[in-house]
Coordinates of C-alpha atoms and ligand atoms in Angstrom, one line a residue:
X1 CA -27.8 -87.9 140.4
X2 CA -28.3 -91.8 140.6
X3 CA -32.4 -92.3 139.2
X4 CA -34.2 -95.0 139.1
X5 CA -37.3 -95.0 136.3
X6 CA -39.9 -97.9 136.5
X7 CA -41.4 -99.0 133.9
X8 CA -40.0 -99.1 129.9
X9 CA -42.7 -97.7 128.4
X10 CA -42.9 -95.3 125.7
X11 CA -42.3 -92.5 128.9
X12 CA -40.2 -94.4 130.6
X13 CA -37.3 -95.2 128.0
X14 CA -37.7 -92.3 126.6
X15 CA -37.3 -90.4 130.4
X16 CA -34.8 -92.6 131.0
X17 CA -32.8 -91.9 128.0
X18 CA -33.2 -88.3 128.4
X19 CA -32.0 -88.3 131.8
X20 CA -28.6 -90.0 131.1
X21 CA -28.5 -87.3 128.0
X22 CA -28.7 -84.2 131.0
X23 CA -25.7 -86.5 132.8
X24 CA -27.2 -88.7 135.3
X25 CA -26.9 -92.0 136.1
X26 CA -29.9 -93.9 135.5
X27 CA -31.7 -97.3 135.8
X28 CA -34.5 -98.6 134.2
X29 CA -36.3 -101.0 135.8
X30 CA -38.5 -103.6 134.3
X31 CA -40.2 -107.2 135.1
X32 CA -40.3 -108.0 131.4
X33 CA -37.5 -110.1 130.8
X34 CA -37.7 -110.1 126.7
X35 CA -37.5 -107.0 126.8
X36 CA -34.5 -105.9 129.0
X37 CA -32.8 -108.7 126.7
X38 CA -33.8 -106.8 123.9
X39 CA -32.8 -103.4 125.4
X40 CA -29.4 -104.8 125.9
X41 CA -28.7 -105.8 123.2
X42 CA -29.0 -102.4 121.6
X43 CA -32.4 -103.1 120.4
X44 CA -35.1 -99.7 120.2
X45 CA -38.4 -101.3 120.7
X46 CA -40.6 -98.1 119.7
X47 CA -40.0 -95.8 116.4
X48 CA -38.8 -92.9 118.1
X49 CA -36.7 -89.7 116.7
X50 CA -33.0 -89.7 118.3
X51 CA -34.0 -92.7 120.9
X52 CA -31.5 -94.8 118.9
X53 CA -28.7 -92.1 119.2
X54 CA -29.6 -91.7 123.0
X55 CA -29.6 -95.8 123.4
X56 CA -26.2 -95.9 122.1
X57 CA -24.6 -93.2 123.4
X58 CA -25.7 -94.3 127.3
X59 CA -26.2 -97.6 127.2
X60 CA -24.1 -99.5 129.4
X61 CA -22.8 -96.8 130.9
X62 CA -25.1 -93.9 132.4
X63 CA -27.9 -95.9 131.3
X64 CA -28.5 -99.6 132.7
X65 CA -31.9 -102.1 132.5
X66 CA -32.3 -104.2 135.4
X67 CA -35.3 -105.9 136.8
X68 CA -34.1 -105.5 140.3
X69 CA -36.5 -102.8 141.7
X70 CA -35.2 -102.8 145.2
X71 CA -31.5 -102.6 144.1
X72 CA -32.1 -99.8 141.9
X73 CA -34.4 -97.8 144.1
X74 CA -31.8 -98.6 147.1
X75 CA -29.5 -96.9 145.2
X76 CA -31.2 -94.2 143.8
X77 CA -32.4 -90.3 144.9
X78 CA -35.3 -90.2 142.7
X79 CA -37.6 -93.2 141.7
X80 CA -40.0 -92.3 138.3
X81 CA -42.7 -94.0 138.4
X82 CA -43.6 -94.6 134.8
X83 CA -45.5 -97.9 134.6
X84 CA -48.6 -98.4 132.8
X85 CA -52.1 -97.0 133.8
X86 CA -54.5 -98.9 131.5
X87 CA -58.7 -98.0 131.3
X88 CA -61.0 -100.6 133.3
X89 CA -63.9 -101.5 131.6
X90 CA -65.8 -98.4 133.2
X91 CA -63.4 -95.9 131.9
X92 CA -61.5 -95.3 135.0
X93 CA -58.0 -95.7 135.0
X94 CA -56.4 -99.1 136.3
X95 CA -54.0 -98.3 139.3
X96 CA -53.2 -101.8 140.3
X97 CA -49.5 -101.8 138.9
X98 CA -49.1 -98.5 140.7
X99 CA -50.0 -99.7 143.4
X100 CA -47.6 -102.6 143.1
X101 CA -44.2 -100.4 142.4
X102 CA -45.2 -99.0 145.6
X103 CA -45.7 -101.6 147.6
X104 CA -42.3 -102.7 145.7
X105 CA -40.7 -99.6 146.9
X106 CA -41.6 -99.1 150.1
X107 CA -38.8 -102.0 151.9
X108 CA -36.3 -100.5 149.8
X109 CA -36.5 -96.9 150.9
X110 CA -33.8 -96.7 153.6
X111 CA -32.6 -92.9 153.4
X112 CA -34.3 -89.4 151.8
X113 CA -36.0 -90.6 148.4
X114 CA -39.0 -89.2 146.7
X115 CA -40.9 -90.8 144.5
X116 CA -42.2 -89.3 141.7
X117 CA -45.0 -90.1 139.4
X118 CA -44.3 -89.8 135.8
X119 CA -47.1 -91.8 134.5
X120 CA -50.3 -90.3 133.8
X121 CA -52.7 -90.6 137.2
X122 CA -55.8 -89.4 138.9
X123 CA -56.1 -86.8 141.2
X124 CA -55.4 -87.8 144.6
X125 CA -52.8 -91.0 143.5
X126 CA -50.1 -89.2 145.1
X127 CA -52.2 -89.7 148.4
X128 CA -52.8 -93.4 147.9
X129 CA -48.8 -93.5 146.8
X130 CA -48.0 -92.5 150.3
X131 CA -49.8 -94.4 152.4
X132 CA -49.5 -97.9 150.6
X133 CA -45.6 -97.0 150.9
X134 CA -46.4 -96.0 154.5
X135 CA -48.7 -99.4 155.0
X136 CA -45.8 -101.6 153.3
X137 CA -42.8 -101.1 156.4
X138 CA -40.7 -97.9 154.7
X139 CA -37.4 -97.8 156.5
X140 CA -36.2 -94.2 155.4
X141 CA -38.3 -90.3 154.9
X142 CA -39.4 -89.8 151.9
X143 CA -41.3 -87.6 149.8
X144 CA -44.4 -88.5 146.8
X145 CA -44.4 -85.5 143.7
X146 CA -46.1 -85.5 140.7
X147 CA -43.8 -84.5 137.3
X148 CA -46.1 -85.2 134.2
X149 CA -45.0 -86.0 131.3
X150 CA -46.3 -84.1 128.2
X151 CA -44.3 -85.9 125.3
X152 CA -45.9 -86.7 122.1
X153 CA -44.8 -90.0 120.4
X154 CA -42.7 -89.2 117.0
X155 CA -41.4 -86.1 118.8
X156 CA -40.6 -87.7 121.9
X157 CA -37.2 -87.0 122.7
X158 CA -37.5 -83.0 121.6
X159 CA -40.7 -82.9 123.6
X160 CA -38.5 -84.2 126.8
X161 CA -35.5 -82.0 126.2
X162 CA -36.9 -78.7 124.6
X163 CA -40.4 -78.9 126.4
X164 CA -42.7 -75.9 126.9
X165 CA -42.7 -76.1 130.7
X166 CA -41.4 -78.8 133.4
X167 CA -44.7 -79.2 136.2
X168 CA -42.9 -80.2 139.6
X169 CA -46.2 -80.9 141.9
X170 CA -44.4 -81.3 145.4
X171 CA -45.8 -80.5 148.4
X172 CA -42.3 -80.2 150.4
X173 CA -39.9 -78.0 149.7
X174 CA -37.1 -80.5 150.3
X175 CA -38.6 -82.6 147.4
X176 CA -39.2 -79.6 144.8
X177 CA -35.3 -79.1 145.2
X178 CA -34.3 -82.4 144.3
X179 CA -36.4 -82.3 141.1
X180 CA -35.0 -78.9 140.4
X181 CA -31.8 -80.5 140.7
X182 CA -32.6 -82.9 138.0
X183 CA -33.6 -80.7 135.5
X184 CA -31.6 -77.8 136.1
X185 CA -30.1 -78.5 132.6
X186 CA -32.9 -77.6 131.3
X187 CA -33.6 -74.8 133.2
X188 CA -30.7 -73.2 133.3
X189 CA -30.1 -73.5 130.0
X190 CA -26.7 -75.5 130.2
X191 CA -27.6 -78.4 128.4
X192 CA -28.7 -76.2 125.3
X193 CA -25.0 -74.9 125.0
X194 CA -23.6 -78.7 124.8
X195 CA -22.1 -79.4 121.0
X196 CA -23.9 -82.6 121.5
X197 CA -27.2 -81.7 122.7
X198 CA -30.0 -83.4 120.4
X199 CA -30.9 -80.4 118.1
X200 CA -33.2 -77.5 118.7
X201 CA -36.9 -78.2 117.2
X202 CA -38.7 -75.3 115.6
X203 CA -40.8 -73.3 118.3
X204 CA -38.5 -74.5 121.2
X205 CA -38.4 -71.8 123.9
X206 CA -35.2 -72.3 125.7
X207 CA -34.5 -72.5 128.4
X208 CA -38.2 -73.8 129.5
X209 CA -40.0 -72.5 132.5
X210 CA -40.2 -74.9 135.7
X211 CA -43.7 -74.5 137.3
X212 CA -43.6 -75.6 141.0
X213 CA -47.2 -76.6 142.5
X214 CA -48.8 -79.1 144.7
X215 CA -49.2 -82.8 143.9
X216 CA -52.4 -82.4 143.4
X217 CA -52.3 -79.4 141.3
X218 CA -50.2 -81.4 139.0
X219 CA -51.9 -84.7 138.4
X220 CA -54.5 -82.1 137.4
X221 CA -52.7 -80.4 135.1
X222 CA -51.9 -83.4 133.1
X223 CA -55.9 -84.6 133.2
X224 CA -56.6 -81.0 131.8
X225 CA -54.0 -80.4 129.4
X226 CA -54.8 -83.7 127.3
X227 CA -58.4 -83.3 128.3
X228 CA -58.0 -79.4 126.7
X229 CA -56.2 -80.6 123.5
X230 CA -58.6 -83.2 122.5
X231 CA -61.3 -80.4 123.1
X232 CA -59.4 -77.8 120.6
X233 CA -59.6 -81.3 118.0
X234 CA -63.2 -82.0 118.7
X235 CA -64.2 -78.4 118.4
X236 CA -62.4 -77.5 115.1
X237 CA -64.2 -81.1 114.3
X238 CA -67.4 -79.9 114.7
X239 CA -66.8 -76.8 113.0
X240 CA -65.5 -78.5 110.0
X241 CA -68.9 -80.0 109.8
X242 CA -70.9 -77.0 109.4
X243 CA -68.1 -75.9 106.6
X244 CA -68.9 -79.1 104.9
X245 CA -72.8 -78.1 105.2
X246 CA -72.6 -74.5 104.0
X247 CA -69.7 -75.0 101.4
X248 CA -67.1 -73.0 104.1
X249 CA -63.6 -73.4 103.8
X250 CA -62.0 -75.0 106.8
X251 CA -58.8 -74.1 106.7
X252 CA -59.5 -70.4 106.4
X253 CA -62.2 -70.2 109.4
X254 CA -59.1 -72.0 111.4
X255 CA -56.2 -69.1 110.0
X256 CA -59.1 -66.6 111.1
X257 CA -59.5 -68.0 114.6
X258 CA -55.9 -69.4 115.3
X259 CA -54.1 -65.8 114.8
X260 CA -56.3 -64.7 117.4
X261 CA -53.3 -65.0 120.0
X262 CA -55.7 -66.2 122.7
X263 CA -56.4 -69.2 120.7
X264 CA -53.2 -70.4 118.8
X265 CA -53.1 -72.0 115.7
X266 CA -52.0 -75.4 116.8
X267 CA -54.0 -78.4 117.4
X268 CA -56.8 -77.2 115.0
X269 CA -56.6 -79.8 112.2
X270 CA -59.9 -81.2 111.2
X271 CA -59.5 -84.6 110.5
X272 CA -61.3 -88.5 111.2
X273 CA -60.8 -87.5 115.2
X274 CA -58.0 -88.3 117.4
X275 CA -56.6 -91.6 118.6
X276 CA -53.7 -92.8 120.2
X277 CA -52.8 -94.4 123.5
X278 CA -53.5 -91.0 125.6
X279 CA -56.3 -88.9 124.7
X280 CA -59.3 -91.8 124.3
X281 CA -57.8 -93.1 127.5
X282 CA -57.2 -89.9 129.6
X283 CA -60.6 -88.1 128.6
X284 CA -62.3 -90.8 129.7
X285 CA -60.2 -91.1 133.1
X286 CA -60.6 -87.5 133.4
X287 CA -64.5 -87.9 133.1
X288 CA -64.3 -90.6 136.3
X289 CA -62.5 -88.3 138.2
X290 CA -64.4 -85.4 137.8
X291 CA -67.6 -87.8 139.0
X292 CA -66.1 -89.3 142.3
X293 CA -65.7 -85.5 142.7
X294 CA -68.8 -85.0 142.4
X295 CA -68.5 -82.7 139.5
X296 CA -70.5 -84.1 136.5
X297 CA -68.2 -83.3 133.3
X298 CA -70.6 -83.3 130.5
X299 CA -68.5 -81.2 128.0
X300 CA -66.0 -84.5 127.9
X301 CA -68.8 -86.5 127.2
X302 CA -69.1 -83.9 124.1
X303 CA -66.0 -84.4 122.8
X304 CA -65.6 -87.9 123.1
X305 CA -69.5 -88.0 120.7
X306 CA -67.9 -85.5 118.3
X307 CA -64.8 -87.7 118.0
X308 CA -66.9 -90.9 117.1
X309 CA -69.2 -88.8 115.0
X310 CA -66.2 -87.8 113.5
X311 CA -65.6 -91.4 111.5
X312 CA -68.8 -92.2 110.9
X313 CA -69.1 -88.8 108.9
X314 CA -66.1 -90.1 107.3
X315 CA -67.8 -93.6 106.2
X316 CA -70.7 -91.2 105.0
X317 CA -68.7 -89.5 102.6
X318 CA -66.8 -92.6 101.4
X319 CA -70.4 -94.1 100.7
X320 CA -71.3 -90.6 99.0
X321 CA -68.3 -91.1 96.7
X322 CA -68.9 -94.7 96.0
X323 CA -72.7 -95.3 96.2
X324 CA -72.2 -98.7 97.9
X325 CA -69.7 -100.2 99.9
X326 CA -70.1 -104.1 99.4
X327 CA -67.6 -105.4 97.0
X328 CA -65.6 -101.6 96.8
X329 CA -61.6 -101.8 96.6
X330 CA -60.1 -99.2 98.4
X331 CA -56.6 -97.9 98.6
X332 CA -55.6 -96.9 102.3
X333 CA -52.7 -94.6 103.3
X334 CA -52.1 -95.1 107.0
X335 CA -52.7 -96.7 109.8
X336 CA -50.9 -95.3 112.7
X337 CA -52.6 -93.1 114.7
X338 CA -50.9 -90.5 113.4
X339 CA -48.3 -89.3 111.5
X340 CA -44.3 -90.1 112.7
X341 CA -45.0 -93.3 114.9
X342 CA -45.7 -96.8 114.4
X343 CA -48.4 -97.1 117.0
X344 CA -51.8 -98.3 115.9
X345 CA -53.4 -98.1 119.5
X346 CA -56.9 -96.5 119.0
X347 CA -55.8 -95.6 115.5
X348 CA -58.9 -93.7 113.9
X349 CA -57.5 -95.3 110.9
X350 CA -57.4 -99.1 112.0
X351 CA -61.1 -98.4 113.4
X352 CA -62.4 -96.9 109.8
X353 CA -60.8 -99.8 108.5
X354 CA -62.2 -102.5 110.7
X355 CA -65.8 -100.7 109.9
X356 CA -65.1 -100.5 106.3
X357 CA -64.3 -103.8 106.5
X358 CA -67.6 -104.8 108.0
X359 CA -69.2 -103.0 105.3
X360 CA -68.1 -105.7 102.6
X361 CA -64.6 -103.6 101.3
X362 CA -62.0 -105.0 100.5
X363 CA -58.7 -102.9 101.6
X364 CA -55.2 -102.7 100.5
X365 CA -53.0 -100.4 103.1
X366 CA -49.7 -99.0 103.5
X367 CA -48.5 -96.8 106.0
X368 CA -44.4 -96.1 106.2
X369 CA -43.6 -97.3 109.8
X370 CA -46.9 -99.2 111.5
X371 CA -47.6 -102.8 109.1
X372 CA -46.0 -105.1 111.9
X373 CA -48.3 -103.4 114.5
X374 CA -51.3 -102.9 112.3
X375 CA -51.1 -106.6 111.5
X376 CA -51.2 -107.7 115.1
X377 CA -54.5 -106.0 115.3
X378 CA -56.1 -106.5 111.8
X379 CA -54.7 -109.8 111.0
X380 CA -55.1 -110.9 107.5
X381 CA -58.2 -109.5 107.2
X382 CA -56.2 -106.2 105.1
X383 CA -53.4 -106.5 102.0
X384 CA -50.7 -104.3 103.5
X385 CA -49.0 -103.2 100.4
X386 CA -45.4 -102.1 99.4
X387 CA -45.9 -98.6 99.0
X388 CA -48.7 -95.9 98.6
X389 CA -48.6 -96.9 94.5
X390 CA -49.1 -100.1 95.2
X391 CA -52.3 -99.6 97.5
X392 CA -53.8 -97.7 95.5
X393 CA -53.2 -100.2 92.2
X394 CA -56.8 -101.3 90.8
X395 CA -58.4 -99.7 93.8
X396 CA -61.9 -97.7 93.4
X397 CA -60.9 -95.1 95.9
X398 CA -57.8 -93.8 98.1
X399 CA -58.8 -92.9 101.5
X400 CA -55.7 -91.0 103.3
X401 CA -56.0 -91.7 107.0
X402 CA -52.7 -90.5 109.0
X403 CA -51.0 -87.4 108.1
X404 CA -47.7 -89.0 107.2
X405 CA -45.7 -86.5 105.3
X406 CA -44.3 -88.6 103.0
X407 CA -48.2 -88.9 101.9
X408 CA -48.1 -85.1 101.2
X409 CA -45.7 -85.7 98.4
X410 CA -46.9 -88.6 96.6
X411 CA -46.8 -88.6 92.8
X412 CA -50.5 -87.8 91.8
X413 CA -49.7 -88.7 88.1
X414 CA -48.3 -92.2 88.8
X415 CA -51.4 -92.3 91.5
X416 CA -54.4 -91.6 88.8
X417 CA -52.7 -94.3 87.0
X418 CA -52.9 -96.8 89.7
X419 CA -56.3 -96.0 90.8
X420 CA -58.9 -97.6 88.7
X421 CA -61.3 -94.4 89.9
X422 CA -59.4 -91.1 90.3
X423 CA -61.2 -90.4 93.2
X424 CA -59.2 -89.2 96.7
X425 CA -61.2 -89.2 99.9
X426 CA -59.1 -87.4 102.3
X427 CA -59.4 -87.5 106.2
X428 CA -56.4 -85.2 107.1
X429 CA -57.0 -82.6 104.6
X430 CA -53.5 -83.3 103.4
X431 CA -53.7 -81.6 99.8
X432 CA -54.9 -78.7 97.8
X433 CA -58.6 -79.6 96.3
X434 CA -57.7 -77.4 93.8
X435 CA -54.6 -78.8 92.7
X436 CA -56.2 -81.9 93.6
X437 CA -59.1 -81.3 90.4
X438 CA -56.7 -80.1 88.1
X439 CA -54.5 -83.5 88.2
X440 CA -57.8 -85.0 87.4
X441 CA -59.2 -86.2 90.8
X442 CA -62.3 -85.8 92.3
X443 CA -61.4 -85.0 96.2
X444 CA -63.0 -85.5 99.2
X445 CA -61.5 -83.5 102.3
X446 CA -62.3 -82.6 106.0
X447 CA -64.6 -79.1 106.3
X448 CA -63.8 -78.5 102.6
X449 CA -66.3 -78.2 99.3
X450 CA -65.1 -81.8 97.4
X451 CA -63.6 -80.5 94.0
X452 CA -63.1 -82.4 90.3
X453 CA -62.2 -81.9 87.4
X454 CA -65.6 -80.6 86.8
X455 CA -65.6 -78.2 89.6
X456 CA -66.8 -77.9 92.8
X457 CA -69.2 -80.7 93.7
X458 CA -71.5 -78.5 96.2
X459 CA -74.3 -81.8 96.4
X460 CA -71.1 -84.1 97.4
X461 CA -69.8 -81.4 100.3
X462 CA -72.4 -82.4 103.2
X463 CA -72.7 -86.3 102.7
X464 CA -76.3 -87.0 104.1
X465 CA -76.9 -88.6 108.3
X466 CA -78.2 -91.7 107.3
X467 CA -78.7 -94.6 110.0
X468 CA -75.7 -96.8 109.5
X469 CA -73.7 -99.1 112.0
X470 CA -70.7 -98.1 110.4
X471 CA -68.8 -96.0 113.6
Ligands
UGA1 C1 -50.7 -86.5 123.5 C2 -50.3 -85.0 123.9 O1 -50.2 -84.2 122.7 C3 -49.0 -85.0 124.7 O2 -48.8 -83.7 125.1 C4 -49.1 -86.0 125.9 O3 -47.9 -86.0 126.6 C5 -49.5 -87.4 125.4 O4 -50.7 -87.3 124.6 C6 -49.6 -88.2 126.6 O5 -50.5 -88.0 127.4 O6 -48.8 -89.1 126.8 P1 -49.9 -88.1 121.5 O7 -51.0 -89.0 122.0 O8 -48.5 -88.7 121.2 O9 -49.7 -86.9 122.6 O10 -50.4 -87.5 120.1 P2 -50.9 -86.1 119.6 O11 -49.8 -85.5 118.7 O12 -51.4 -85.2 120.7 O13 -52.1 -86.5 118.7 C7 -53.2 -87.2 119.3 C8 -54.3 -87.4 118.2 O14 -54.9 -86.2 117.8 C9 -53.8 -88.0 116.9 O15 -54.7 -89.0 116.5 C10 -53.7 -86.9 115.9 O16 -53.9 -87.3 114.6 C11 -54.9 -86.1 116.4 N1 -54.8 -84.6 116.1 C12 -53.9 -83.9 116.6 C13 -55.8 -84.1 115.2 O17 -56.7 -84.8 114.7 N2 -55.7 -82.7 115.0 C14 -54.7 -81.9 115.5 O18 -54.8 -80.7 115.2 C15 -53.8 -82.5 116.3

């Protein structure tokens, strides 16, 4: 099927590329020239497993970049919306270059289309999609769905092609079809059978189910999944916090609770809160919605404390480890907001680092993949060092702050060497504190009694609240 996907974003390349992988022909359609230079030229603008493979096995052929968005939609069945839906200052989500691709579409619509919102919208977007295409002279029928995206960044391209379910939120039965259509690779399991399918990721149920519902139902679903997820963090967050007060173990109240079938095992990693380009942005989104509705969302309010909470309990126990801040050098692994990507957008790291920073440290980071980002963003206000060794050299403290898994198989002996303190303060519980003590370190972790050489430190396991601007 001829798509068009607006929008080359982190969904939409990635959708795109996926697309031309299940065999259709597809155009991506941006207004950003350098960037469509860039894309064909064979450039990959975002650090993405397989996108490279996908890029060069379509380019040019089932996959084009063109910033003609009333060519490609012309000549297109399906139009993706997958442009960016940025916070306003009040925490709702910024609609205005939705709006735009609509108005954009709507003269170019001159047989059966439907448009299809990939990006991540509000409740009742599919509504205003339609009638600002309505409003804007549409020539043809045509049909508004929702088909959210739940890709992760670093697993991208298995997320799209091996995902746990495909939502199709149409409200005709003509437009559920088409989308069916598209993905029937997937959920006929054909595309799993190809020698040249990207390979299977662990946990993959193939082939995935396809969930038809309305519109609506869907743009919810996406608002409540994230909204869910960053729940599970802030909750395990929270428990790790009365581990750390009664000298419980973390990681064994989460095996206890995440067999439990009901409650899963994933997404309960204690750690310095979550970040990233969705879940800050979303939950807060979320929260609007739910108030225009009338429906006052307090637990989101919750998470979003126990998330900033989160780092400044983190500054609390670097300041417990170190007495005072002002003057401290300090070794920092990561930046990204996680491990596997090179984005720094609402990095918990890059926000520990920027209050640490205010705090009189002086830092020294390396992360594997985000420096050119990170530097963007921090400027030359942080040393961003060669390697983990060498950010650590002379340093009164290593701070680990993405769970990179390179960083879970550093070289501890060559590490106590560098470090001018052996001392480990650990934000994504990455390491055994009692491995940790016997290599000679005291260790800091998330929800876990801080260990040393000396044994368990049970006065240095709940750092004290203090009053501190540090966030
Ligand atoms: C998230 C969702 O997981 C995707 O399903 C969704 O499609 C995407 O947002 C989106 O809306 O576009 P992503 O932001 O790429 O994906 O990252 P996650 O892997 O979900 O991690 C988010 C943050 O939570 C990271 O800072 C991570 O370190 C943190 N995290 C995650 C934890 O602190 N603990 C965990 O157990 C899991």
């Amino acid at each position: 099927m001829q798509i068009a996907v607006i929008g080359s974003g982190y969904v939409g390349l990635v959708a795109g590329a996926c697309f031309a992988d299940l065999g259709h022909d597809v155009i991506v359609v941006d207004n950003d020239q350098k960037k469509l230079a860039a894309l064909n030229r064979g450039e990959v603008p975002i650090h993405e497993n397989f996108l490279p493979e996908l890029l060069q096995r379509h380019r040019g052929n089932k996959l084009r970049f063109s910033d003609d968005l009333k060519a490609a939609v012309g000549a297109s069945a399906a139009i993706f919306v997958a442009v960016g839906t940025p916070p306003t200052e009040q925490g709702e989500a910024d609609l205005s270059y939705v709006e735009s691709v609509a108005r954009g579409i709507a003269g170019a619509i001159n047989a059966y289309k439907i448009v299809v919102e990939k990006s991540t919208v509000p409740v009742y977007t599919s509504d205003w999609v339609r009638k600002i295409i309505l409003r804007n002279g549409v020539a043809g029928e045509f049909d508004v769905a929702s088909n959210p995206e739940f890709l992760r960044e670093g697993t991208a391209v298995t997320d799209f092609l091996y995902p746990d379910r495909i939502v199709v939120g149409a409200d005709t039965e003509r437009c559920a079809s088409v989308l069916r259509e598209i993905y029937a690779p997937l959920s006929d399991g054909s595309y799993y059978k190809r020698p040249d399918a990207i390979p299977q990721p662990d946990r993959a149920q193939i082939p995935p189910p396809l969930i038809v519902t309305s519109a609506k139902s869907a743009e919810l679903i996406k608002h409540a999944s994230n909204a869910y997820l960053a729940m599970k963090i802030s909750f395990i967050n929270a428990v790790a916090s009365i581990c750390e007060s009664v000298g419980a173990n973390v990681q064994q109240v989460c095996q206890g609770i995440g067999t439990d079938t009901r409650i899963g095992p994933r997404f309960l990693n204690p750690g310095i809160g979550y970040g990233g380009s969705c879940f800050p942005k979303d939950l807060m989104a979320f929260r609007s919605v739910a108030r225009e509705c009338g429906y006052d969302f307090r637990l989101l309010e919750e998470v979003m404390r126990i998330n900033e909470e989160q780092r400044a309990r983190f500054i609390r126990k670097v300041r417990s480890a170190l007495w005072t801040l002002r003057g401290k050098k300090l070794g920092v692994l990561g930046l990204a907001f996680k491990g596997g990507t090179d984005d720094v957008r609402e990095s918990p790291a890059i926000l520990l680092i920027q209050s640490l920073l205010q705090e009189g440290c002086e830092i020294s980071a390396y992360d594997p993949a985000a420096h050119e980002r990170a530097r963007e963003v921090l400027g030359s206000s942080v040393r961003l060092a060669e390697s983990a060794y060498d950010a650590a050299r002379g340093a009164d403290a290593l701070l680990i702050l993405t769970e990179w898994e390179e960083f879970a198989a550093l070289d501890f002996e060559r590490m106590r060497v560098e470090l001018k303190y052996p001392i480990v303060i650990d934000g994504r519980n990455l390491y055994d504190p009692a491995v940790m003590a016997a290599s000679g370190f005291t260790y800091y972790s998330v929800g876990r009694a801080a260990s040393s050489p000396e044994g368990v430190d049970a006065a240095a396991v709940a750092p004290p609240a203090r009053k501190s601007t540090a966030q």
